[in-house]
mmCIF file of C-alpha atoms in Angstrom:
data_model
loop_
_atom_site.group_PDB
_atom_site.id
_atom_site.type_symbol
_atom_site.label_atom_id
_atom_site.label_comp_id
_atom_site.label_asym_id
_atom_site.label_seq_id
_atom_site.Cartn_x
_atom_site.Cartn_y
_atom_site.Cartn_z
ATOM 1 C CA MET A 230 73.523 94.804 98.820
ATOM 2 C CA ARG A 231 73.629 94.083 95.062
ATOM 3 C CA PHE A 232 75.457 91.205 93.325
ATOM 4 C CA SER A 233 76.972 92.526 90.069
ATOM 5 C CA SER A 234 76.006 89.237 88.277
ATOM 6 C CA SER A 235 75.060 85.542 89.063
ATOM 7 C CA ASP A 236 78.764 84.854 89.040
ATOM 8 C CA GLY A 237 79.086 87.419 92.063
ATOM 9 C CA GLU A 238 76.459 85.391 93.946
ATOM 10 C CA LYS A 239 78.261 82.115 93.203
ATOM 11 C CA ARG A 240 81.504 83.640 94.496
ATOM 12 C CA TYR A 241 79.786 84.660 97.596
ATOM 13 C CA ASP A 242 78.449 81.310 98.215
ATOM 14 C CA ALA A 243 81.934 79.669 97.602
ATOM 15 C CA LEU A 244 83.429 82.074 100.081
ATOM 16 C CA VAL A 245 80.939 81.047 102.733
ATOM 17 C CA GLN A 246 82.006 77.496 102.346
ATOM 18 C CA ALA A 247 85.744 78.501 102.655
ATOM 19 C CA ALA A 248 85.228 80.849 105.464
ATOM 20 C CA ALA A 249 87.340 79.154 108.011
ATOM 21 C CA ARG A 250 90.307 79.576 105.652
ATOM 22 C CA THR A 251 89.380 83.054 104.428
ATOM 23 C CA VAL A 252 91.119 86.393 105.018
ATOM 24 C CA VAL A 253 88.894 89.499 105.106
ATOM 25 C CA GLY A 254 90.720 92.685 104.124
ATOM 26 C CA LEU A 255 89.061 96.033 104.517
ATOM 27 C CA ASP A 256 89.880 99.674 103.588
ATOM 28 C CA PHE A 257 89.306 102.250 106.316
ATOM 29 C CA ASP A 258 87.936 105.555 104.892
ATOM 30 C CA GLY A 259 84.701 105.016 103.105
ATOM 31 C CA THR A 260 84.645 101.473 103.938
ATOM 32 C CA LEU A 261 84.773 101.144 107.758
ATOM 33 C CA SER A 262 84.502 104.881 108.429
ATOM 34 C CA PRO A 263 82.210 107.386 106.859
ATOM 35 C CA ILE A 264 83.962 110.010 104.704
ATOM 36 C CA VAL A 265 84.037 113.345 106.629
ATOM 37 C CA ALA A 266 85.420 116.869 105.744
ATOM 38 C CA ASP A 267 88.096 116.606 108.478
ATOM 39 C CA PRO A 268 90.158 113.391 108.112
ATOM 40 C CA THR A 269 91.245 113.596 111.574
ATOM 41 C CA ALA A 270 87.647 113.011 112.747
ATOM 42 C CA ALA A 271 86.952 109.999 110.534
ATOM 43 C CA HIS A 272 85.937 107.587 113.314
ATOM 44 C CA ILE A 273 84.911 103.986 112.705
ATOM 45 C CA HIS A 274 81.296 103.106 112.355
ATOM 46 C CA PRO A 275 79.901 102.462 115.791
ATOM 47 C CA ASP A 276 78.816 98.900 114.830
ATOM 48 C CA ALA A 277 82.086 97.868 113.314
ATOM 49 C CA ARG A 278 83.731 96.599 116.478
ATOM 50 C CA ASP A 279 80.884 94.074 117.335
ATOM 51 C CA VAL A 280 80.608 92.969 113.633
ATOM 52 C CA LEU A 281 84.397 92.391 113.334
ATOM 53 C CA VAL A 282 84.505 90.452 116.509
ATOM 54 C CA GLU A 283 81.605 88.181 115.546
ATOM 55 C CA LEU A 284 83.175 87.800 112.013
ATOM 56 C CA ALA A 285 86.509 86.660 113.528
ATOM 57 C CA GLU A 286 85.023 83.641 114.939
ATOM 58 C CA GLU A 287 84.264 82.320 111.375
ATOM 59 C CA VAL A 288 87.317 83.466 109.281
ATOM 60 C CA ALA A 289 90.923 83.044 109.439
ATOM 61 C CA ALA A 290 92.016 86.532 109.928
ATOM 62 C CA ILE A 291 91.010 90.183 109.427
ATOM 63 C CA ALA A 292 93.136 92.916 108.056
ATOM 64 C CA VAL A 293 92.679 96.616 107.687
ATOM 65 C CA ILE A 294 94.617 97.859 104.695
ATOM 66 C CA THR A 295 94.675 101.748 104.513
ATOM 67 C CA GLY A 296 96.483 104.637 103.063
ATOM 68 C CA ARG A 297 96.298 106.260 106.398
ATOM 69 C CA PRO A 298 99.246 106.048 108.744
ATOM 70 C CA ALA A 299 98.774 102.798 110.992
ATOM 71 C CA ARG A 300 98.663 104.763 114.173
ATOM 72 C CA GLN A 301 95.793 106.943 112.988
ATOM 73 C CA ALA A 302 93.830 103.946 111.953
ATOM 74 C CA LEU A 303 94.393 102.214 115.265
ATOM 75 C CA ASP A 304 93.297 105.319 117.226
ATOM 76 C CA LEU A 305 90.304 106.406 115.058
ATOM 77 C CA GLY A 306 89.044 102.820 114.698
ATOM 78 C CA GLY A 307 89.637 101.705 118.284
ATOM 79 C CA LEU A 308 91.415 98.845 116.524
ATOM 80 C CA GLU A 309 93.721 97.905 119.386
ATOM 81 C CA GLU A 310 90.437 97.125 121.456
ATOM 82 C CA VAL A 311 89.312 95.074 118.445
ATOM 83 C CA GLY A 312 92.651 93.237 118.426
ATOM 84 C CA ASP A 313 92.275 92.318 122.115
ATOM 85 C CA ALA A 314 88.808 90.785 121.304
ATOM 86 C CA LEU A 315 90.248 88.886 118.425
ATOM 87 C CA GLN A 316 93.276 87.659 120.408
ATOM 88 C CA ALA A 317 90.834 86.294 123.116
ATOM 89 C CA ALA A 318 89.082 84.395 120.249
ATOM 90 C CA GLY A 319 92.409 82.989 119.110
ATOM 91 C CA LYS A 320 92.512 85.025 115.931
ATOM 92 C CA GLU A 321 94.797 87.910 114.584
ATOM 93 C CA LEU A 322 94.046 91.491 113.526
ATOM 94 C CA TYR A 323 96.411 93.003 111.034
ATOM 95 C CA VAL A 324 96.683 96.736 110.350
ATOM 96 C CA PHE A 325 98.706 97.792 107.250
ATOM 97 C CA GLY A 326 99.214 101.595 107.079
ATOM 98 C CA GLN A 327 100.347 103.720 104.166
ATOM 99 C CA TYR A 328 99.623 101.254 101.600
ATOM 100 C CA GLY A 329 101.601 98.552 103.259
ATOM 101 C CA ASN A 330 104.672 100.589 104.387
ATOM 102 C CA GLU A 331 103.577 100.265 108.034
ATOM 103 C CA ARG A 332 102.534 97.040 109.766
ATOM 104 C CA TRP A 333 100.954 96.263 113.081
ATOM 105 C CA THR A 334 99.435 93.023 114.501
ATOM 106 C CA SER A 335 97.374 92.278 117.641
ATOM 107 C CA THR A 336 100.264 89.895 118.590
ATOM 108 C CA ARG A 337 103.207 92.045 118.146
ATOM 109 C CA ARG A 338 101.615 95.231 119.230
ATOM 110 C CA ARG A 339 104.306 97.464 117.519
ATOM 111 C CA ILE A 340 104.291 99.465 114.261
ATOM 112 C CA VAL A 341 107.038 98.403 111.939
ATOM 113 C CA GLY A 342 107.510 101.113 109.240
ATOM 114 C CA ALA A 343 109.812 102.099 106.503
ATOM 115 C CA ARG A 344 111.803 105.439 106.116
ATOM 116 C CA PRO A 345 110.333 108.424 104.315
ATOM 117 C CA PRO A 346 110.930 108.128 100.560
ATOM 118 C CA ARG A 347 113.571 110.222 98.808
ATOM 119 C CA GLY A 348 112.147 113.173 97.094
ATOM 120 C CA LEU A 349 109.273 113.639 99.513
ATOM 121 C CA ALA A 350 110.916 116.573 101.439
ATOM 122 C CA THR A 351 111.683 118.387 98.128
ATOM 123 C CA PHE A 352 108.001 117.688 97.035
ATOM 124 C CA GLU A 353 106.546 119.106 100.200
ATOM 125 C CA ARG A 354 108.761 122.220 99.967
ATOM 126 C CA ASP A 355 107.548 123.015 96.515
ATOM 127 C CA LEU A 356 103.824 122.081 97.287
ATOM 128 C CA PRO A 357 102.528 125.378 98.685
ATOM 129 C CA ARG A 358 103.657 127.244 95.635
ATOM 130 C CA LEU A 359 101.967 124.758 93.434
ATOM 131 C CA LEU A 360 98.623 124.965 95.344
ATOM 132 C CA ARG A 361 98.784 128.755 95.023
ATOM 133 C CA ARG A 362 99.264 128.687 91.258
ATOM 134 C CA ALA A 363 96.326 126.283 91.023
ATOM 135 C CA ASP A 364 94.184 128.610 93.097
ATOM 136 C CA ALA A 365 93.871 126.009 95.767
ATOM 137 C CA ALA A 366 96.100 127.655 98.561
ATOM 138 C CA GLU A 367 93.475 126.805 101.207
ATOM 139 C CA ALA A 368 93.494 123.069 100.492
ATOM 140 C CA PHE A 369 94.196 120.932 103.634
ATOM 141 C CA ILE A 370 97.607 119.326 103.478
ATOM 142 C CA GLU A 371 97.987 116.192 105.529
ATOM 143 C CA ASP A 372 101.506 115.174 106.313
ATOM 144 C CA LYS A 373 101.561 111.391 106.883
ATOM 145 C CA GLY A 374 105.199 110.999 107.398
ATOM 146 C CA LEU A 375 105.688 108.560 104.582
ATOM 147 C CA ALA A 376 103.389 110.406 102.217
ATOM 148 C CA VAL A 377 101.474 113.765 101.789
ATOM 149 C CA ALA A 378 97.846 114.084 100.877
ATOM 150 C CA VAL A 379 95.931 117.289 99.632
ATOM 151 C CA HIS A 380 92.329 117.457 100.501
ATOM 152 C CA THR A 381 90.030 119.585 98.345
ATOM 153 C CA ARG A 382 86.749 118.777 100.214
ATOM 154 C CA ARG A 383 86.727 121.994 102.276
ATOM 155 C CA LEU A 384 87.391 124.281 99.263
ATOM 156 C CA PRO A 385 84.337 126.163 97.596
ATOM 157 C CA ASP A 386 84.609 124.136 94.372
ATOM 158 C CA PRO A 387 86.270 120.867 95.476
ATOM 159 C CA ASP A 388 85.785 119.055 92.252
ATOM 160 C CA GLY A 389 87.283 121.973 90.230
ATOM 161 C CA ALA A 390 90.289 122.227 92.483
ATOM 162 C CA PHE A 391 90.806 118.522 92.410
ATOM 163 C CA GLU A 392 90.942 118.577 88.454
ATOM 164 C CA ARG A 393 93.210 121.560 88.455
ATOM 165 C CA LEU A 394 95.690 120.094 90.815
ATOM 166 C CA LEU A 395 95.885 116.659 89.326
ATOM 167 C CA PRO A 396 98.309 117.435 86.367
ATOM 168 C CA PRO A 397 100.863 119.677 88.202
ATOM 169 C CA MET A 398 100.843 117.467 91.361
ATOM 170 C CA ARG A 399 101.424 114.376 89.108
ATOM 171 C CA GLU A 400 104.350 116.224 87.261
ATOM 172 C CA LEU A 401 105.952 117.248 90.620
ATOM 173 C CA ALA A 402 105.544 113.792 92.011
ATOM 174 C CA GLU A 403 107.258 112.162 89.019
ATOM 175 C CA ARG A 404 109.987 114.695 89.153
ATOM 176 C CA ASN A 405 110.877 113.668 92.575
ATOM 177 C CA GLY A 406 110.541 109.803 92.058
ATOM 178 C CA LEU A 407 107.066 109.599 93.765
ATOM 179 C CA VAL A 408 103.689 108.243 92.692
ATOM 180 C CA LEU A 409 100.466 110.055 92.718
ATOM 181 C CA GLU A 410 97.144 108.286 94.049
ATOM 182 C CA PRO A 411 93.832 110.135 93.482
ATOM 183 C CA GLY A 412 90.992 109.526 95.872
ATOM 184 C CA ARG A 413 87.690 110.918 96.892
ATOM 185 C CA ALA A 414 88.458 114.699 97.001
ATOM 186 C CA VAL A 415 91.978 113.760 97.940
ATOM 187 C CA ILE A 416 95.258 113.446 96.099
ATOM 188 C CA GLU A 417 98.037 111.516 97.722
ATOM 189 C CA VAL A 418 101.716 111.339 96.822
ATOM 190 C CA ARG A 419 103.902 108.552 98.181
ATOM 191 C CA SER A 420 106.746 106.299 97.324
ATOM 192 C CA ALA A 421 106.597 103.750 94.436
ATOM 193 C CA GLY A 422 106.616 100.162 94.949
ATOM 194 C CA SER A 423 103.940 99.655 97.537
ATOM 195 C CA HIS A 424 100.225 99.273 97.145
ATOM 196 C CA LYS A 425 97.347 97.373 98.668
ATOM 197 C CA GLY A 426 97.554 94.652 96.001
ATOM 198 C CA LEU A 427 100.992 93.602 97.269
ATOM 199 C CA VAL A 428 99.665 93.460 100.848
ATOM 200 C CA VAL A 429 96.865 91.242 99.694
ATOM 201 C CA GLN A 430 99.228 88.838 97.859
ATOM 202 C CA ARG A 431 101.532 88.829 100.869
ATOM 203 C CA LEU A 432 98.727 87.888 103.256
ATOM 204 C CA ALA A 433 97.297 85.305 101.123
ATOM 205 C CA THR A 434 100.765 83.608 100.882
ATOM 206 C CA VAL A 435 101.723 83.890 104.499
ATOM 207 C CA LEU A 436 98.297 82.751 105.822
ATOM 208 C CA ASP A 437 97.848 80.048 103.139
ATOM 209 C CA ALA A 438 94.481 81.403 102.410
ATOM 210 C CA ASP A 439 91.816 79.447 100.421
ATOM 211 C CA GLY A 440 89.511 82.511 100.434
ATOM 212 C CA PHE A 441 89.827 86.377 100.422
ATOM 213 C CA LEU A 442 87.362 89.028 100.534
ATOM 214 C CA PHE A 443 88.408 92.691 100.185
ATOM 215 C CA ALA A 444 86.104 95.684 100.562
ATOM 216 C CA GLY A 445 87.096 99.100 99.341
ATOM 217 C CA ASP A 446 85.657 102.320 97.985
ATOM 218 C CA ASP A 447 87.956 104.350 95.602
ATOM 219 C CA LEU A 448 90.927 104.283 93.200
ATOM 220 C CA GLY A 449 93.468 103.340 95.904
ATOM 221 C CA ASP A 450 91.769 99.969 96.082
ATOM 222 C CA VAL A 451 92.071 98.959 92.450
ATOM 223 C CA GLU A 452 95.395 97.206 92.974
ATOM 224 C CA ALA A 453 93.751 95.131 95.723
ATOM 225 C CA PHE A 454 90.980 94.034 93.397
ATOM 226 C CA GLU A 455 93.591 93.187 90.706
ATOM 227 C CA ALA A 456 95.427 91.015 93.294
ATOM 228 C CA LEU A 457 92.194 89.163 93.907
ATOM 229 C CA ASP A 458 91.866 88.345 90.257
ATOM 230 C CA GLU A 459 95.337 86.964 90.265
ATOM 231 C CA LEU A 460 94.474 84.798 93.389
ATOM 232 C CA ALA A 461 91.341 83.562 91.702
ATOM 233 C CA THR A 462 93.331 82.262 88.783
ATOM 234 C CA ALA A 463 95.377 80.250 91.343
ATOM 235 C CA GLY A 464 92.288 78.686 92.797
ATOM 236 C CA VAL A 465 91.472 81.006 95.700
ATOM 237 C CA ASP A 466 87.906 81.753 96.284
ATOM 238 C CA VAL A 467 87.658 85.571 96.273
ATOM 239 C CA LEU A 468 84.948 88.361 96.661
ATOM 240 C CA LYS A 469 85.432 92.014 95.468
ATOM 241 C CA VAL A 470 83.170 94.168 97.455
ATOM 242 C CA CYS A 471 82.524 97.959 96.446
ATOM 243 C CA SER A 472 81.521 100.429 99.169
ATOM 244 C CA ALA A 473 79.677 102.788 96.839
ATOM 245 C CA SER A 474 78.782 106.317 97.282
ATOM 246 C CA ASP A 475 77.296 109.276 95.355
ATOM 247 C CA GLU A 476 80.939 110.707 95.140
ATOM 248 C CA GLN A 477 82.737 107.615 93.874
ATOM 249 C CA SER A 478 81.773 104.420 92.228
ATOM 250 C CA ALA A 479 84.966 103.567 90.373
ATOM 251 C CA LEU A 480 85.123 100.167 91.809
ATOM 252 C CA ALA A 481 81.361 99.084 90.992
ATOM 253 C CA GLU A 482 82.173 97.703 87.554
ATOM 254 C CA MET A 483 85.128 95.582 88.923
ATOM 255 C CA SER A 484 83.106 94.247 91.925
ATOM 256 C CA ASP A 485 81.268 91.061 92.693
ATOM 257 C CA VAL A 486 79.046 92.846 95.308
ATOM 258 C CA VAL A 487 78.051 96.554 95.610
ATOM 259 C CA VAL A 488 76.955 97.960 98.976
ATOM 260 C CA ARG A 489 76.212 101.354 100.119
ATOM 261 C CA GLY A 490 78.988 102.785 102.338
ATOM 262 C CA PRO A 491 80.172 101.498 105.683
ATOM 263 C CA GLU A 492 76.742 100.481 106.757
ATOM 264 C CA GLY A 493 76.365 98.237 103.683
ATOM 265 C CA VAL A 494 79.837 96.757 104.233
ATOM 266 C CA LEU A 495 78.997 95.846 107.756
ATOM 267 C CA ALA A 496 75.705 94.305 106.732
ATOM 268 C CA LEU A 497 77.389 92.242 104.252
ATOM 269 C CA LEU A 498 80.056 91.116 106.874
ATOM 270 C CA ALA A 499 77.259 90.337 109.324
ATOM 271 C CA ARG A 500 75.502 88.219 106.677
ATOM 272 C CA LEU A 501 78.715 86.440 105.894
ATOM 273 C CA THR A 502 79.223 85.625 109.580
ATOM 274 C CA ALA A 503 75.686 84.242 109.868
ATOM 275 C CA ASP A 504 75.891 82.222 106.664
ATOM 276 C CA ALA A 505 79.290 80.816 107.503
ATOM 277 C CA ARG A 506 78.232 79.891 110.967
ATOM 278 C CA ALA A 507 75.159 78.181 109.589
ATOM 279 C CA ASP A 508 77.156 76.352 107.076
ATOM 280 C CA ARG A 509 79.668 75.202 109.714
ATOM 281 C CA LEU A 510 76.958 73.893 112.014
ATOM 282 C CA THR A 511 75.188 71.888 109.290
ATOM 283 C CA SER A 512 78.215 70.454 107.575
#
């Protein structure tokens, strides 16, 4: 765990004191789950359940905010079981899938989602031809229902294929009224008008949060960090956490704290739990 500056350490200390009124937002892939070649096998870190249940005793709420479909995150993360444990403690678990287009809570237990965006069917129809032209025909295509993701990790030259695909996929997405989101060896195309930053802002407002921590690992989390900056100007105590890796460190310069992958994220959350508990018991 590394604070980016003395300001980062001060922000952490302020969040400890505001823990009871703090929302903790977490990305899934690369933050709670290690990055793997097969996205359908990206199970949550084995220590995550216990860490999140302990954390819930000291904070206002926990939210998993991911580009994955909500059902995938629930199943791969065992998050319904985590939600049960949080409910028993009188706390809420929120799961926002597909950048906020899908919502699930441990109280309602039902996924509420939007309709597929216009243009997505046309994009998917034209995508195989685009992949062939970019010499990436064997890339793994993940149909998310409300979005489509192209994974280059399994290709012989994943970085080269990623760079070749970005321009034509962006052009095809824009032609169909969609937006492109690059990630770690993955390019996702989805509807405009929804991103993690909007989820952060909505949660902070609905829950009347005095503190907000968000942990993420790649470019899809930039809007969440920007939303935290806006909350900070409104007097909310915030902490931006980068789950860094050898592949991606795009968020490091924007962060208050840099940790190493899911294990580092969980270690930070466990430390926050212990420090918040100690602060509560001595105040």
